[in-house]
PDB file of C-alpha atoms in Angstrom:
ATOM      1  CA  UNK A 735      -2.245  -2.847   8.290  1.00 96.00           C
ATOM      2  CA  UNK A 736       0.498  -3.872   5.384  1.00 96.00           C
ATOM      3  CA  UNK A 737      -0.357  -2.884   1.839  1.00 96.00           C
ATOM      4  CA  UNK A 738       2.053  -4.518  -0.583  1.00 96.00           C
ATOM      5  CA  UNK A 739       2.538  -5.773  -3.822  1.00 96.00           C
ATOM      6  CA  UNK A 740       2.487  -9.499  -4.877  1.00 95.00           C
ATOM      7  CA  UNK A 741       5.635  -9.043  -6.616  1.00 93.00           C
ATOM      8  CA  UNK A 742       7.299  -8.092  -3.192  1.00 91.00           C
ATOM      9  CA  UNK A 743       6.210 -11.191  -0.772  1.00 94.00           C
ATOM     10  CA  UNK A 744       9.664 -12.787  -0.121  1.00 91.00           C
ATOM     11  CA  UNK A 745      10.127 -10.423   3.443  1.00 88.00           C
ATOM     12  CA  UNK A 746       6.938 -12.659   4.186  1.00 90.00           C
ATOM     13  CA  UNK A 747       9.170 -15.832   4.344  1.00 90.00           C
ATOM     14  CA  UNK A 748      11.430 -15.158   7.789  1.00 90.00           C
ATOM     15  CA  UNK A 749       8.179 -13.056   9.469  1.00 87.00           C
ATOM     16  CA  UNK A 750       5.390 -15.594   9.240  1.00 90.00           C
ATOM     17  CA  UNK A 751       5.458 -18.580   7.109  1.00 93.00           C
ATOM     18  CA  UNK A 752       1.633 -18.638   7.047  1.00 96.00           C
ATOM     19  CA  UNK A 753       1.276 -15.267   5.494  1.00 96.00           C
ATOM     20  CA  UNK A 754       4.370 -16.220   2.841  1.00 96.00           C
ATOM     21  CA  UNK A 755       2.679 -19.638   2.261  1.00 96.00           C
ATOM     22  CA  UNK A 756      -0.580 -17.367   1.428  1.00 97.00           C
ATOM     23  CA  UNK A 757       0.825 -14.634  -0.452  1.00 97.00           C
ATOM     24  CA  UNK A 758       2.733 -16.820  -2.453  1.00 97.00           C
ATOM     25  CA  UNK A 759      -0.510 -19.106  -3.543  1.00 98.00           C
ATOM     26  CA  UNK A 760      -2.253 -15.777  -4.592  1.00 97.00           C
ATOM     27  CA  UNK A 761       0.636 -14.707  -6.626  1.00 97.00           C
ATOM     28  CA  UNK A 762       0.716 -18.380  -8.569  1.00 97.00           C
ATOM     29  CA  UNK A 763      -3.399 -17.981  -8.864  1.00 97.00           C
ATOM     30  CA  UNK A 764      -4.041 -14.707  -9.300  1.00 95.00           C
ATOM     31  CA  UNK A 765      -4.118 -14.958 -13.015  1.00 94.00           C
ATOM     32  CA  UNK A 766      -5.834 -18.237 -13.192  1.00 96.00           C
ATOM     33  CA  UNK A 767      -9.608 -18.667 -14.428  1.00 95.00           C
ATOM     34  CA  UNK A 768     -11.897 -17.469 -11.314  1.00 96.00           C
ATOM     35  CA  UNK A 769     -13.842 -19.687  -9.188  1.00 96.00           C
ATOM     36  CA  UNK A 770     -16.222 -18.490  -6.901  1.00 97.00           C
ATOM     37  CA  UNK A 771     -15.971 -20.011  -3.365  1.00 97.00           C
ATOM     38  CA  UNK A 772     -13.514 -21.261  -0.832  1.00 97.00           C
ATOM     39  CA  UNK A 773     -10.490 -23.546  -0.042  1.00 97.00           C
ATOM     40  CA  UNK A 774      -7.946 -24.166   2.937  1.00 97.00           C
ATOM     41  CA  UNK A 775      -4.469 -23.940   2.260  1.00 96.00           C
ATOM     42  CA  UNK A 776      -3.525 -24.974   5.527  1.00 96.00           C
ATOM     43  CA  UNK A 777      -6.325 -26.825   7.417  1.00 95.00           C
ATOM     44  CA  UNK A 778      -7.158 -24.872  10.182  1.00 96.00           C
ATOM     45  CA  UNK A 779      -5.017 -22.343   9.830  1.00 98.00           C
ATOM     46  CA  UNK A 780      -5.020 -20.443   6.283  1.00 98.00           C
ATOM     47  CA  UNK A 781      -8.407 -20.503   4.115  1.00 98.00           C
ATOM     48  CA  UNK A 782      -8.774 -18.461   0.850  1.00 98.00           C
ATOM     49  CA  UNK A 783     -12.363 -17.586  -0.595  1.00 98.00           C
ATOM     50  CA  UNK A 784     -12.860 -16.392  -4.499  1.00 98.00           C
ATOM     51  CA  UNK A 785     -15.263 -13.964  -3.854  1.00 97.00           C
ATOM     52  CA  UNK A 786     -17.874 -11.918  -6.354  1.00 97.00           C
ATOM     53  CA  UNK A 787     -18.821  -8.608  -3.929  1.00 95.00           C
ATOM     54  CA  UNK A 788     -21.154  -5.617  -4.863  1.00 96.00           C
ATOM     55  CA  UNK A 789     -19.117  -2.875  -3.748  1.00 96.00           C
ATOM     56  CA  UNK A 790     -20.864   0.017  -2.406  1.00 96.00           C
ATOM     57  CA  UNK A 791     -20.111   4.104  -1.443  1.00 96.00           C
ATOM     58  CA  UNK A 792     -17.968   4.360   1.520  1.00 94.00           C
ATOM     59  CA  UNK A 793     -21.067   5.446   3.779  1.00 94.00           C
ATOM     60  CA  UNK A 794     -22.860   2.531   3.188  1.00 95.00           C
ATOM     61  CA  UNK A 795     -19.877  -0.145   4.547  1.00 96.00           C
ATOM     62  CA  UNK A 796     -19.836  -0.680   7.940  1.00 97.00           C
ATOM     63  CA  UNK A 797     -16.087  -1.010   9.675  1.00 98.00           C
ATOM     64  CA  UNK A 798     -15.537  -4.942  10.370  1.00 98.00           C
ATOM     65  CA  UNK A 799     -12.823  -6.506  13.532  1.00 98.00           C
ATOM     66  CA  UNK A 800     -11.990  -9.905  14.124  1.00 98.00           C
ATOM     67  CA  UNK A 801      -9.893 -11.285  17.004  1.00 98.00           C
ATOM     68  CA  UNK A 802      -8.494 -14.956  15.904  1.00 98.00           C
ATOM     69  CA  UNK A 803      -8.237 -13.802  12.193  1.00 98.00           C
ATOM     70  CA  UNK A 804      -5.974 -11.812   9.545  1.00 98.00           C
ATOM     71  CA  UNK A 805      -7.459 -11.181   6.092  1.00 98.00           C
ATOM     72  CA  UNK A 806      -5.418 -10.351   3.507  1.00 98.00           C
ATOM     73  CA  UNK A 807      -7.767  -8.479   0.784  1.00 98.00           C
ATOM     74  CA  UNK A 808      -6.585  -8.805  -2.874  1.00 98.00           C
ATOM     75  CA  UNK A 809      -8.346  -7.064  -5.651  1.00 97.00           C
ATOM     76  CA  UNK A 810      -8.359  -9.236  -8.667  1.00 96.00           C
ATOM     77  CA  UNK A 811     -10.942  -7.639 -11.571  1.00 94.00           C
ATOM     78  CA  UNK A 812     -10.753  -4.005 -10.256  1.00 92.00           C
ATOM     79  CA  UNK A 813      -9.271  -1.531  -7.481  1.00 95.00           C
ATOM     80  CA  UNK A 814     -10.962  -1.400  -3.917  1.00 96.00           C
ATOM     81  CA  UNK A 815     -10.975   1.054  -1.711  1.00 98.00           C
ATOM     82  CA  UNK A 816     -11.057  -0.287   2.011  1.00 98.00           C
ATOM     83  CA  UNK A 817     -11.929   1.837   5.232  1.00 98.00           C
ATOM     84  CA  UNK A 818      -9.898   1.898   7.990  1.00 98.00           C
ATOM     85  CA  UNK A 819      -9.540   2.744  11.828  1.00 98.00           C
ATOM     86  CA  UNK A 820      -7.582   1.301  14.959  1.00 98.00           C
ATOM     87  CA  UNK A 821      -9.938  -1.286  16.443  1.00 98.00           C
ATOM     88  CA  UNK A 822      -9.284   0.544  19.886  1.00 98.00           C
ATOM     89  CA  UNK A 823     -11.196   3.643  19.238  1.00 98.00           C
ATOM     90  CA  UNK A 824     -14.843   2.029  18.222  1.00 98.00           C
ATOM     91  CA  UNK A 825     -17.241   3.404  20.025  1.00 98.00           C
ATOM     92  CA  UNK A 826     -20.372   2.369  17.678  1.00 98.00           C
ATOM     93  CA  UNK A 827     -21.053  -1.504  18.098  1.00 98.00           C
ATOM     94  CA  UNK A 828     -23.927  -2.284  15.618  1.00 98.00           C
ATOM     95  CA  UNK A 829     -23.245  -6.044  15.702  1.00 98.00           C
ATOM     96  CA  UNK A 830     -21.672  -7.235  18.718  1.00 98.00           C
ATOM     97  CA  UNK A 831     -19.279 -10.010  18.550  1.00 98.00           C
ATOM     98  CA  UNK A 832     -19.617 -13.418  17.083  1.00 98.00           C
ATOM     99  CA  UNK A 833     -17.391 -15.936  18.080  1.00 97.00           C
ATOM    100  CA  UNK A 834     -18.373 -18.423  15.469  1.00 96.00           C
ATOM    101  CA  UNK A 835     -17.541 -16.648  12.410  1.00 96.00           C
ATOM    102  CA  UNK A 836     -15.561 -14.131  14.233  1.00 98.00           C
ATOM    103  CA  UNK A 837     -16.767 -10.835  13.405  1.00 98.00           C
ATOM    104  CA  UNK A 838     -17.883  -7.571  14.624  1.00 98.00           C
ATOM    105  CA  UNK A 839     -19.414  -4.799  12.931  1.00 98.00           C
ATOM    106  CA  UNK A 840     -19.053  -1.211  14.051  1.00 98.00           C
ATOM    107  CA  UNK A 841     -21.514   2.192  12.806  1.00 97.00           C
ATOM    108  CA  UNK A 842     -17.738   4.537  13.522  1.00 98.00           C
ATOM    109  CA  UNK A 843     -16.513   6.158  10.587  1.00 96.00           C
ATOM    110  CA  UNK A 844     -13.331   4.663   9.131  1.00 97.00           C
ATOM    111  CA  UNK A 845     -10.499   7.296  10.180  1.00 97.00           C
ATOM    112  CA  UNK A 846      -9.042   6.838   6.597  1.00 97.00           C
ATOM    113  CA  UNK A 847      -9.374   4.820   3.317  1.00 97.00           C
ATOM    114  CA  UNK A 848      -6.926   3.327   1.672  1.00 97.00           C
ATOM    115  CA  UNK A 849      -6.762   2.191  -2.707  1.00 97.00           C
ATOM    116  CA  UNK A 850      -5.865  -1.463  -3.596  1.00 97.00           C
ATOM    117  CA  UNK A 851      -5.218  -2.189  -7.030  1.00 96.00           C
ATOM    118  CA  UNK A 852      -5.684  -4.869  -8.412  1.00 92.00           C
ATOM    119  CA  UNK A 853      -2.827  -7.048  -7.722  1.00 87.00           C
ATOM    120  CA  UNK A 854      -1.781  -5.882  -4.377  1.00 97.00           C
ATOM    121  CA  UNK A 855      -2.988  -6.888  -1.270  1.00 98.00           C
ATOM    122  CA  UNK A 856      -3.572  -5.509   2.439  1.00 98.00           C
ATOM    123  CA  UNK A 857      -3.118  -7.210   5.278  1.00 98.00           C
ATOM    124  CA  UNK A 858      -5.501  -6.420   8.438  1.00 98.00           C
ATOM    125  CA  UNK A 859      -4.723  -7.545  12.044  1.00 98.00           C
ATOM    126  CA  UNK A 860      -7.494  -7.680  14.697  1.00 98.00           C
ATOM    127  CA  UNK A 861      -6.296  -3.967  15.820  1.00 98.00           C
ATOM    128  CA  UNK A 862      -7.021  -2.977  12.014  1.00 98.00           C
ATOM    129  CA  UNK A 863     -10.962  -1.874  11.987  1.00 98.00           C
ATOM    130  CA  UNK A 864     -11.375  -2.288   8.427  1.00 98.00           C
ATOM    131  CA  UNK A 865     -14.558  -1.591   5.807  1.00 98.00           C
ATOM    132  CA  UNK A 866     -13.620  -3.737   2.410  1.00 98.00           C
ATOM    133  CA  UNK A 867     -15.284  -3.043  -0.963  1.00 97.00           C
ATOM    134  CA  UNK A 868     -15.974   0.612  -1.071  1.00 97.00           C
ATOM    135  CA  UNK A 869     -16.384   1.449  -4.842  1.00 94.00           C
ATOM    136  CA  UNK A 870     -18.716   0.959  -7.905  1.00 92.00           C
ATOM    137  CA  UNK A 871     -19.977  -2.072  -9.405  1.00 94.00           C
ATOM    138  CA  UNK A 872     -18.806  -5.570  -9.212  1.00 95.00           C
ATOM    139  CA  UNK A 873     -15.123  -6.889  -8.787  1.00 94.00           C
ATOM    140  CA  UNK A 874     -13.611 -10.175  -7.864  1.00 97.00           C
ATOM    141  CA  UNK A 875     -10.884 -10.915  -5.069  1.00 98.00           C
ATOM    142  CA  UNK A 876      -9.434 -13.241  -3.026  1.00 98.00           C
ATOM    143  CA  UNK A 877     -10.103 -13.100   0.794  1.00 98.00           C
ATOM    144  CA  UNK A 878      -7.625 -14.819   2.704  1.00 98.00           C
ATOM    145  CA  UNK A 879      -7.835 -15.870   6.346  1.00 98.00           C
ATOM    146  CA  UNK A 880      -5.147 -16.590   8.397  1.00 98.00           C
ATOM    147  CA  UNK A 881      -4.843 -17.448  12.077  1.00 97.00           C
ATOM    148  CA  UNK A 882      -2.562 -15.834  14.676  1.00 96.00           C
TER     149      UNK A 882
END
């Protein structure tokens, strides 16, 4: 996991161009009139949904892993607090894998939680178990996919 601010993605550049190509279209867009729905950036490869969530109490959000797939979580209307735990140690499948949309959901307790404000982001890997919009209310983000 990598929690960062959009004013500090130029290390991104020389580590992965695909996660510099993304941060860097947040930071030109995150100010921009929101849209609700979704767009690749890089076909294949880098897609970025405008989402509107519900967010709900941290016991009610179940800890999510992928295996193809990086999201990069950026609040954009309000801070979010996301769950997290090493993929490794789930124990409590409640949705087993689907390779299609490539997601699994686990019933384990995230092992800590971490703020987002708005305007930063966090990066998960498949090792990072991860439960995204714990809070109250609605907010607005940007969910960004990219493939390793």
């Amino acid at each position: 996991m990598i929690i960062g601010t959009l004013n500090n993605i130029e290390r991104f550049r020389t580590l992965n161009p695909l996660f510099f190509q993304a941060l860097q279209w947040a930071a030109e867009h995150v100010g921009d009139p929101f849209v609700k729905g979704s767009q690749w950036l890089v076909d294949g490869k880098v897609k970025v949904s405008s989402e509107e969530v519900v967010m709900l109490p941290r016991e009610r959000r179940q800890l999510e892993a992928h295996r193809k797939w990086a999201d990069i979580h950026i609040p954009l209307s309000n801070d979010e607090r996301i769950g997290w735990a090493p993929t490794e140690t789930l124990r409590n499948l409640t949705e087993p894998y689907d390779e299609e949309k490539d997601i699994a959901f686990y019933g384990d307790s995230a092992q800590a939680v971490v703020n987002v404000q708005k305007k930063q982001f966090a990066i998960f890997f498949p090792e990072d178990a991860h439960a995204p919009n714990i809070g109250v209310g609605n907010h607005r983000k940007f969910c960004i996919k990219i493939l390793l």
